[in-house]
mmCIF file of C-alpha atoms in Angstrom:
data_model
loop_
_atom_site.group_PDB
_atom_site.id
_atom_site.type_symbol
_atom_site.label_atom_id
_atom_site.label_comp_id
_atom_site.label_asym_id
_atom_site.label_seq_id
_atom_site.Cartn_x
_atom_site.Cartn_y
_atom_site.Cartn_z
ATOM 1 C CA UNK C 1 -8.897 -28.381 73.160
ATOM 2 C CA UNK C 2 -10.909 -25.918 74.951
ATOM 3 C CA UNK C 3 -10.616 -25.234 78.680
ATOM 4 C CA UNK C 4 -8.734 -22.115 78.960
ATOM 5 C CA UNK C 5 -10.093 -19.454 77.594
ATOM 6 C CA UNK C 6 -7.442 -16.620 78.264
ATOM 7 C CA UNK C 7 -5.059 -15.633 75.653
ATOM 8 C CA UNK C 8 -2.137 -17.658 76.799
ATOM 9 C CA UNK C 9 -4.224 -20.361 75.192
ATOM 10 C CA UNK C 10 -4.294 -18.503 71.522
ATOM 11 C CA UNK C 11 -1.422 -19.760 70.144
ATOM 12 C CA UNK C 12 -0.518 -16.813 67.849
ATOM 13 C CA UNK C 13 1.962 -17.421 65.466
ATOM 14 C CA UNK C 14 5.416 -16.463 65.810
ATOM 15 C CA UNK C 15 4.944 -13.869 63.298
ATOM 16 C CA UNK C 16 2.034 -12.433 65.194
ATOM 17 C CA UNK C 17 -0.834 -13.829 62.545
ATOM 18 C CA UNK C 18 -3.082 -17.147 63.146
ATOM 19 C CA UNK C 19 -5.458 -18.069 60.428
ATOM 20 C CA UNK C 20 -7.978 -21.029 60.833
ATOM 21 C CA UNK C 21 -10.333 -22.643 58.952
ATOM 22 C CA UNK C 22 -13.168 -24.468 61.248
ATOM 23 C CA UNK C 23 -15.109 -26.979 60.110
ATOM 24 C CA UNK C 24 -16.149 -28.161 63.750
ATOM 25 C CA UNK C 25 -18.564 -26.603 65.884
ATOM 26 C CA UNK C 26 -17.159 -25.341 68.986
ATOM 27 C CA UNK C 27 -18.706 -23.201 71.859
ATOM 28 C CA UNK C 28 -16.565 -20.675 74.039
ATOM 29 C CA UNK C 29 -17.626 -19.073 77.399
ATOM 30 C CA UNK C 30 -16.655 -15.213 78.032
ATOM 31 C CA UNK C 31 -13.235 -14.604 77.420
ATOM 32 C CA UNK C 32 -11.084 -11.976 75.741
ATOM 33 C CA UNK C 33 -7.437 -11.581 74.381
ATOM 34 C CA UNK C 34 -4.581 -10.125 73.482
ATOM 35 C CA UNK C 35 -5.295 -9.775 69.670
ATOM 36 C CA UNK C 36 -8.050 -8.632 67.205
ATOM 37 C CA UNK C 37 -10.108 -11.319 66.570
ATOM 38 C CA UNK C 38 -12.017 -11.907 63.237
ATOM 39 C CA UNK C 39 -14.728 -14.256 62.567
ATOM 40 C CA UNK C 40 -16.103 -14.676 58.900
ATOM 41 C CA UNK C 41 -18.954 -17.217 58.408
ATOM 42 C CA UNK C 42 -19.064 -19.236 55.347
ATOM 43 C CA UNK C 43 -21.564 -21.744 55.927
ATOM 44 C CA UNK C 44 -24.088 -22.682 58.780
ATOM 45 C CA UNK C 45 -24.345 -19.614 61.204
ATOM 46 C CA UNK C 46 -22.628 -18.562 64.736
ATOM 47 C CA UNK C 47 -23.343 -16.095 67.591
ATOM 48 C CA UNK C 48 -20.708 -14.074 68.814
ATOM 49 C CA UNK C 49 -22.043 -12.182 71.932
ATOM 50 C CA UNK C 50 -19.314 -8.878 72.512
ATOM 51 C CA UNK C 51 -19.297 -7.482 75.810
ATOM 52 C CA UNK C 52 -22.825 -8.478 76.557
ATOM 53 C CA UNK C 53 -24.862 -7.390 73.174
ATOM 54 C CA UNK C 54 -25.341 -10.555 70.848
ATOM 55 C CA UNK C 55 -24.609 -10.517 67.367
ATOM 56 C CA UNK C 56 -26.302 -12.939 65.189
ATOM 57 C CA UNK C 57 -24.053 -14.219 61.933
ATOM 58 C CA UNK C 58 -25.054 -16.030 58.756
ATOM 59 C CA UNK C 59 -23.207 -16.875 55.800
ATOM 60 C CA UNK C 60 -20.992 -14.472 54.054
ATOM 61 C CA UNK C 61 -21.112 -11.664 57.187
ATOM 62 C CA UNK C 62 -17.652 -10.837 59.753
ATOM 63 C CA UNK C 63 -17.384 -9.457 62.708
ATOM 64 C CA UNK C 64 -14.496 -7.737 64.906
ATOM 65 C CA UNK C 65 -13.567 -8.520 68.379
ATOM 66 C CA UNK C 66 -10.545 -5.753 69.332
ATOM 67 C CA UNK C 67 -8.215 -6.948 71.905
ATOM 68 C CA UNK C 68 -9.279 -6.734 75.164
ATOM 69 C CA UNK C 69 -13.605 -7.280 74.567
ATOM 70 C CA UNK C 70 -15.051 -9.838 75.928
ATOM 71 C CA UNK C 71 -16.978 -12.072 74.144
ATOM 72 C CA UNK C 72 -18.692 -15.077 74.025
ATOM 73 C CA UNK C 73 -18.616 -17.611 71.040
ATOM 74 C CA UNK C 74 -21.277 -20.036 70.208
ATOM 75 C CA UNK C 75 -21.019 -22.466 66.867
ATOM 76 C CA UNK C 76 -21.739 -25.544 68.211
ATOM 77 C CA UNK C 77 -23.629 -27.101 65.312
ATOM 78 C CA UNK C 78 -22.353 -27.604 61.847
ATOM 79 C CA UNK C 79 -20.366 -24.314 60.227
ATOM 80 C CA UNK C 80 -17.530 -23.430 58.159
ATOM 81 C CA UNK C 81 -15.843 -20.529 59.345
ATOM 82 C CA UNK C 82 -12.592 -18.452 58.658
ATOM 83 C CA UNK C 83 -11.334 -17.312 62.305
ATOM 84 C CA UNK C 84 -7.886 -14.693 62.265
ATOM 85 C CA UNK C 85 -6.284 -13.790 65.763
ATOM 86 C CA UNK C 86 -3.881 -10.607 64.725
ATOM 87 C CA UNK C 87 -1.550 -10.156 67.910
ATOM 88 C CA UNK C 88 -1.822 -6.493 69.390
ATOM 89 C CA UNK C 89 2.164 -6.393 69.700
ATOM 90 C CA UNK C 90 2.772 -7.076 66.037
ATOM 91 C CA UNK C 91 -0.279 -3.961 65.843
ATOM 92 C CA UNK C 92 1.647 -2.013 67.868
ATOM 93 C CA UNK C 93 5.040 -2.633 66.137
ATOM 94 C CA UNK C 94 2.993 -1.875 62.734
ATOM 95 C CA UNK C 95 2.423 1.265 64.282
ATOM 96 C CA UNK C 96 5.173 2.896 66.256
ATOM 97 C CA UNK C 97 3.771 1.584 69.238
ATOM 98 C CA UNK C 98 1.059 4.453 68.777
ATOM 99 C CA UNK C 99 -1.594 2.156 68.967
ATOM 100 C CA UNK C 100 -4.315 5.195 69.387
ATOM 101 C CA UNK C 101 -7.640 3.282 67.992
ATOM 102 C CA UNK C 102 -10.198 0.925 68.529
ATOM 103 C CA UNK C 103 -11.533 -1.469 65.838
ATOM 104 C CA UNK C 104 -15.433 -1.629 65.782
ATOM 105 C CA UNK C 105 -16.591 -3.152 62.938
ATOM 106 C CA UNK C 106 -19.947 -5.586 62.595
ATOM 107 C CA UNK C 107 -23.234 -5.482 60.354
ATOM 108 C CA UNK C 108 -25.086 -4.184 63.319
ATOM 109 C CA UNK C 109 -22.790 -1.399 63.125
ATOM 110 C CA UNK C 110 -22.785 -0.299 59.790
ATOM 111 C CA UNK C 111 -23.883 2.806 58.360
ATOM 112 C CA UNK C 112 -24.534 3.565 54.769
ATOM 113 C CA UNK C 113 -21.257 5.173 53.814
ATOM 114 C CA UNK C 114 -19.885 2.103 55.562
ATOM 115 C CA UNK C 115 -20.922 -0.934 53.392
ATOM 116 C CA UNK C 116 -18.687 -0.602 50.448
ATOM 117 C CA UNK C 117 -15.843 -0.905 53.181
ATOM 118 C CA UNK C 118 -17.306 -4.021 54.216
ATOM 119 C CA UNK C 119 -18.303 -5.930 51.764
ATOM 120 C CA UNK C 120 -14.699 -5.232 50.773
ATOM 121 C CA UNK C 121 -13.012 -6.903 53.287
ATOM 122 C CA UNK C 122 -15.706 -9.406 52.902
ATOM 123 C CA UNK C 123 -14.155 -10.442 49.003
ATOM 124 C CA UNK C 124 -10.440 -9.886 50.882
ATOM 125 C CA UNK C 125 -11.306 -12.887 53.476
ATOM 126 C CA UNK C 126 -13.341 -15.053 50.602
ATOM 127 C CA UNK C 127 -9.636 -15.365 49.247
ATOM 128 C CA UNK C 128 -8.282 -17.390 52.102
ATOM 129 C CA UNK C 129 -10.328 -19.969 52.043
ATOM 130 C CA UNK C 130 -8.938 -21.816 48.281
ATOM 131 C CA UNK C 131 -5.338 -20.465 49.615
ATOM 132 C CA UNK C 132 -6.104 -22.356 52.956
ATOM 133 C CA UNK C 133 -7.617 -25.166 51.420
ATOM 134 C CA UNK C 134 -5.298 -26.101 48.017
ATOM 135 C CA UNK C 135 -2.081 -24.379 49.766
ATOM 136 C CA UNK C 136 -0.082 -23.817 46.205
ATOM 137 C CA UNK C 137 3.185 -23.025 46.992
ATOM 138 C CA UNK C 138 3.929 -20.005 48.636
ATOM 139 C CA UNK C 139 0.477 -20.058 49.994
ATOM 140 C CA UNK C 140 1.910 -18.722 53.385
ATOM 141 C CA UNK C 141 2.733 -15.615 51.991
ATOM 142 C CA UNK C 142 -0.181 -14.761 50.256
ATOM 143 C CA UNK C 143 -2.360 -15.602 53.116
ATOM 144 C CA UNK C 144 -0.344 -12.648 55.517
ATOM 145 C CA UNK C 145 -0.418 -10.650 52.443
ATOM 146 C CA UNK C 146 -4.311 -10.680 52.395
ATOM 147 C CA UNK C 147 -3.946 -10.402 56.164
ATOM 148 C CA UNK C 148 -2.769 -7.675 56.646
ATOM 149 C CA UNK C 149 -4.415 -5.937 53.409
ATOM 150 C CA UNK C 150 -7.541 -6.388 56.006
ATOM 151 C CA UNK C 151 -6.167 -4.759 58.835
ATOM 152 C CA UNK C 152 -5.004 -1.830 56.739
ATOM 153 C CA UNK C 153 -8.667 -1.590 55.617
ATOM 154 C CA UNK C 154 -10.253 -2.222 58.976
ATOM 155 C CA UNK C 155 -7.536 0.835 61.005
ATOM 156 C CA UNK C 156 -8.492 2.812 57.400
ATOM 157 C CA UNK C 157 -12.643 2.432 57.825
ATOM 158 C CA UNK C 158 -13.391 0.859 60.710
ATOM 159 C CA UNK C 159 -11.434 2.409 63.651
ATOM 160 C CA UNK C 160 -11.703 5.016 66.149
ATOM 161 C CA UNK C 161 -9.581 7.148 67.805
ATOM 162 C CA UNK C 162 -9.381 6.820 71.099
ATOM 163 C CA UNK C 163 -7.188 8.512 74.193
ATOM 164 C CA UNK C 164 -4.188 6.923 75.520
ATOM 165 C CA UNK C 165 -6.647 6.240 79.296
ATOM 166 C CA UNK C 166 -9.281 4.921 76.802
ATOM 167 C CA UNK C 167 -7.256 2.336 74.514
ATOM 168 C CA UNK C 168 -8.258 -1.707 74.933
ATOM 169 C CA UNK C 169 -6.111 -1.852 78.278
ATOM 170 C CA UNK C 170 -6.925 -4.179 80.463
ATOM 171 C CA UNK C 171 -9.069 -1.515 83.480
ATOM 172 C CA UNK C 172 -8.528 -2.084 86.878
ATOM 173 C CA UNK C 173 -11.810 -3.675 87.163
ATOM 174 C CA UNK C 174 -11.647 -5.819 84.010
ATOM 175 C CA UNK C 175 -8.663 -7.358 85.320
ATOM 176 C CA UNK C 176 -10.304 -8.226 88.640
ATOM 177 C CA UNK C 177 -12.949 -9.954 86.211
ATOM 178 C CA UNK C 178 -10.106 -11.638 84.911
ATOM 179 C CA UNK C 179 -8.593 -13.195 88.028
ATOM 180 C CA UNK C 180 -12.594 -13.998 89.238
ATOM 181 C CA UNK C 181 -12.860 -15.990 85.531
ATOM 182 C CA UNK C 182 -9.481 -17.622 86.129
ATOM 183 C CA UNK C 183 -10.888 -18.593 89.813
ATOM 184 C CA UNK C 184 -14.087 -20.445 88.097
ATOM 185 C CA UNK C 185 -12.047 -22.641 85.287
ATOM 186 C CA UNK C 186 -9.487 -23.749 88.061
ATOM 187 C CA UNK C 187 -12.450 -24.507 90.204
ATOM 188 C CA UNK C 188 -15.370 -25.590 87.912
ATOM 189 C CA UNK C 189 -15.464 -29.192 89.328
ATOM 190 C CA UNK C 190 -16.473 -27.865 92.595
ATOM 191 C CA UNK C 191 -19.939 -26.368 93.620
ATOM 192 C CA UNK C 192 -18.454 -22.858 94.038
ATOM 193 C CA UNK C 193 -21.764 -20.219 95.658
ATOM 194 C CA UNK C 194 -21.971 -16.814 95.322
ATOM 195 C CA UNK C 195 -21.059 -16.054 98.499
ATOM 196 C CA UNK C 196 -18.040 -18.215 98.481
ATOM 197 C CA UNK C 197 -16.437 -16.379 95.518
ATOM 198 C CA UNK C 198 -17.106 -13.013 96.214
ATOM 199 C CA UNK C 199 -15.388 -13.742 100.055
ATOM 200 C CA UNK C 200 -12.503 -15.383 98.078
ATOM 201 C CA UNK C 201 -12.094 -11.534 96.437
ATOM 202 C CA UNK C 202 -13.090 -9.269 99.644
ATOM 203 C CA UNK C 203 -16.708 -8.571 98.261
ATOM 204 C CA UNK C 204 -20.048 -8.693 99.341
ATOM 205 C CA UNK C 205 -22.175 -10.774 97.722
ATOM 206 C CA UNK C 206 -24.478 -8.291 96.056
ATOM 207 C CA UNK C 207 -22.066 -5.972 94.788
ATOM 208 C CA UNK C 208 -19.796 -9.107 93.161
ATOM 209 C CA UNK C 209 -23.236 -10.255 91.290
ATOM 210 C CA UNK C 210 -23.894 -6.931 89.912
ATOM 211 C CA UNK C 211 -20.114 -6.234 88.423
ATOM 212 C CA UNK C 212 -19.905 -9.950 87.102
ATOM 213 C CA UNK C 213 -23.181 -9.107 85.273
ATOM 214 C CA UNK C 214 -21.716 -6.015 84.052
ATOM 215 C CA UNK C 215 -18.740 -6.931 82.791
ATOM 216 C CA UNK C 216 -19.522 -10.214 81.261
ATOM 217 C CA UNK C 217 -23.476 -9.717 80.487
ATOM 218 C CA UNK C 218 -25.085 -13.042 82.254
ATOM 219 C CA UNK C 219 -25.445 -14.110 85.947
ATOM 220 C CA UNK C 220 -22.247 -15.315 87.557
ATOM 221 C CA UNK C 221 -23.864 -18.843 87.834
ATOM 222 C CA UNK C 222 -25.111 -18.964 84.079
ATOM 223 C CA UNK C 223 -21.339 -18.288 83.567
ATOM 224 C CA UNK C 224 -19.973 -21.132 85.385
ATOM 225 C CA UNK C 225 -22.461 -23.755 84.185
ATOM 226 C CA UNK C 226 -21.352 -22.478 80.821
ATOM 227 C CA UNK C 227 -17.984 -23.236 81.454
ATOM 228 C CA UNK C 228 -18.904 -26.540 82.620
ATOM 229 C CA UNK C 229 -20.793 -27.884 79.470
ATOM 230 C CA UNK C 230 -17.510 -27.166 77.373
ATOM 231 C CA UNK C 231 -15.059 -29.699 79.616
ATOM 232 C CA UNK C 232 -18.567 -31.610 79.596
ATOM 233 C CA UNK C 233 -18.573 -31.658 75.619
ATOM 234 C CA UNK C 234 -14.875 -32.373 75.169
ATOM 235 C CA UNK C 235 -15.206 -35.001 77.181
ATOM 236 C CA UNK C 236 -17.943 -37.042 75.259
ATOM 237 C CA UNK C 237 -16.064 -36.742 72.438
ATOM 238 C CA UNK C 238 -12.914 -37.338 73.731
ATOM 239 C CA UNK C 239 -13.748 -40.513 76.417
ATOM 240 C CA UNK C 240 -16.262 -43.174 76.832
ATOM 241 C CA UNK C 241 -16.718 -42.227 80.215
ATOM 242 C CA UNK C 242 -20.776 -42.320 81.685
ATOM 243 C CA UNK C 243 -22.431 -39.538 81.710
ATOM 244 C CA UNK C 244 -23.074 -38.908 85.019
ATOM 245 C CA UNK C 245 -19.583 -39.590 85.635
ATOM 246 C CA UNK C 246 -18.314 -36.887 83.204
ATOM 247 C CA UNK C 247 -21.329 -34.513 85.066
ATOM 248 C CA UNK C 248 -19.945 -35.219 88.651
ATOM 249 C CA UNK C 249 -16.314 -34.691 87.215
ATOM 250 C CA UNK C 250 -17.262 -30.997 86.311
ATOM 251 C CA UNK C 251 -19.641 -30.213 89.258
ATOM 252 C CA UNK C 252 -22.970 -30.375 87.267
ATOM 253 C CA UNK C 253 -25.202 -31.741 89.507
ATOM 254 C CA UNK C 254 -28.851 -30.884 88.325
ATOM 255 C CA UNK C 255 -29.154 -33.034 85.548
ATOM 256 C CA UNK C 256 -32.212 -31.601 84.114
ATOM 257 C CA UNK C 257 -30.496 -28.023 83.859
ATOM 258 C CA UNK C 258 -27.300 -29.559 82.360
ATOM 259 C CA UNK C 259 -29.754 -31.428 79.492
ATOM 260 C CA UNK C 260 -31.736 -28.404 78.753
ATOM 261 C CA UNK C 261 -28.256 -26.217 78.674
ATOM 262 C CA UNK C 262 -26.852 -28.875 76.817
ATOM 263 C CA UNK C 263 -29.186 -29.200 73.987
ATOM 264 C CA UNK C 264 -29.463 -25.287 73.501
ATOM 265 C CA UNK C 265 -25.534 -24.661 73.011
ATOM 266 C CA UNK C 266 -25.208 -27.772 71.149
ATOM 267 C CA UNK C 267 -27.985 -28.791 69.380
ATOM 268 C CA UNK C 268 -28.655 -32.187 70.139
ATOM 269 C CA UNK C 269 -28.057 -34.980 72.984
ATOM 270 C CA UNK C 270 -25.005 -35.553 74.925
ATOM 271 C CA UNK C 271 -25.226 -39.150 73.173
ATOM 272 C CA UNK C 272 -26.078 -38.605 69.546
ATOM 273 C CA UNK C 273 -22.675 -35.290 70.092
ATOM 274 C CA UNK C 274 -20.432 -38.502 71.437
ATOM 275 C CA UNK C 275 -21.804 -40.734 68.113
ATOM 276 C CA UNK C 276 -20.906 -37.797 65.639
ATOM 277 C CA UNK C 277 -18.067 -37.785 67.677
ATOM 278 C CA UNK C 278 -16.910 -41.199 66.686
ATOM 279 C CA UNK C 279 -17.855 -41.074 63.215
ATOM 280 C CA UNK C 280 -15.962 -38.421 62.365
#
């Protein structure tokens, strides 16, 4: 269920690797974590939007998300998609705790020289999916195999090196973003202002707006109304609560808003998401 978005909610498994295939559509507000994150598109299409620049993906394309970025995810209609979480500490074991690199690797960023790389870690992750799928035995270990065959390749073609002051720490300021984004999922049911949340962190009102913008790339309020619709959406499908009821429940209280926010992260009604709901 979605709700938290921080990465005590990735549930990494205990050998530092988590491999999913979605089938779902699901929509995530800006968050980030403590693992590289890759998202390979099989069907449909998705929107990943990394540290405020959007990137727009369609069938057969990946993208990166290092630990640390924020992002935004938004599948919410129909999609199959291949999603790995590889946990920084199993990166940093892998390395001798020299973790001295960042991964940046999407088709907006690709260069010539560059697309033999990719389109080879594009045939590694096409591999999961019948491994995932049929699960023959020993499936488990082929699927880390292939795994970490990609993370060789991405550290090999797709990395960076950066200084220790400049690897994917958590800044001062990011986690001060952190503790603000915390703030609005405990408090999303009420009608939190501007004002009120920047004098819960000691900061004028102006100067909060223009870091939250930033560091996550939309307007604090966009933000919370975003984080809104997804305990909104969760709850259609999950309860056969009204409407309005599930609204008041998560402090949405312009209705017209909420629809047209609604329909453009989701696709369709809040009724005709709770039907699909049911029949599947």
């Amino acid at each position: 269920m979605q709700g938290q978005y921080f990465e005590q909610n990735y549930k990494i498994h205990e050998d530092g690797i988590l491999v999913e295939y979605l089938t779902t559509g699901e929509y995530l507000p800006a968050h980030w974590h403590n693992s590289v994150e890759i998202d390979f598109i099989l069907n449909g299409n998705a929107s990943v939007i990394l540290e405020g620049t959007e990137h727009k993906l369609v069938p057969g394309e990946f993208i990166v998300v290092d630990t640390n970025q924020i992002h935004e995810s938004r599948c919410a209609q129909s999609y199959m998609m291949v999603v790995i979480h590889i946990d920084d500490d199993l990166i940093q074991s892998l390395m001798d705790n020299k973790r001295s690199f960042r991964i940046i690797c999407s088709r907006a960023d690709l260069t010539h020289d560059l697309v033999p790389a990719y389109l080879g870690i594009c045939d590694c992750l096409k591999k999961l999916v019948p491994l995932y799928v049929q699960q023959p035995k020993g499936y488990q270990i082929a699927i880390r195999s292939i795994v970490f065959d990609i993370l060789y390749r991405l550290i090999a073609d797709f990395s960076i090196p950066m200084y220790k002051e400049d690897l994917p720490e958590p800044s001062r300021g990011q986690l001060r973003i952190k503790e603000i984004m915390s703030y609005i999922e405990d408090h999303h049911g009420e009608q939190i202002s501007l004002d009120q949340i920047a004098g819960e962190f000691g900061l004028s009102s102006s100067y909060f707006s223009r870091m939250f913008r930033q560091s996550i790339g939309i307007p604090f309020t966009q933000h919370v109304n975003n984080v809104r619709l997804t305990h909104i959406y969760h709850d259609l499908c999950a309860s056969d609560d009204p409407v309005m009821a599930i609204l008041d429940r998560h402090g949405f209280t312009n209705y017209k808003l909420f629809s047209k926010m609604f329909k453009e992260v989701y696709g369709d009604t809040p009724r005709e998401i709770r039907r699909r709901a049911k029949v599947d």
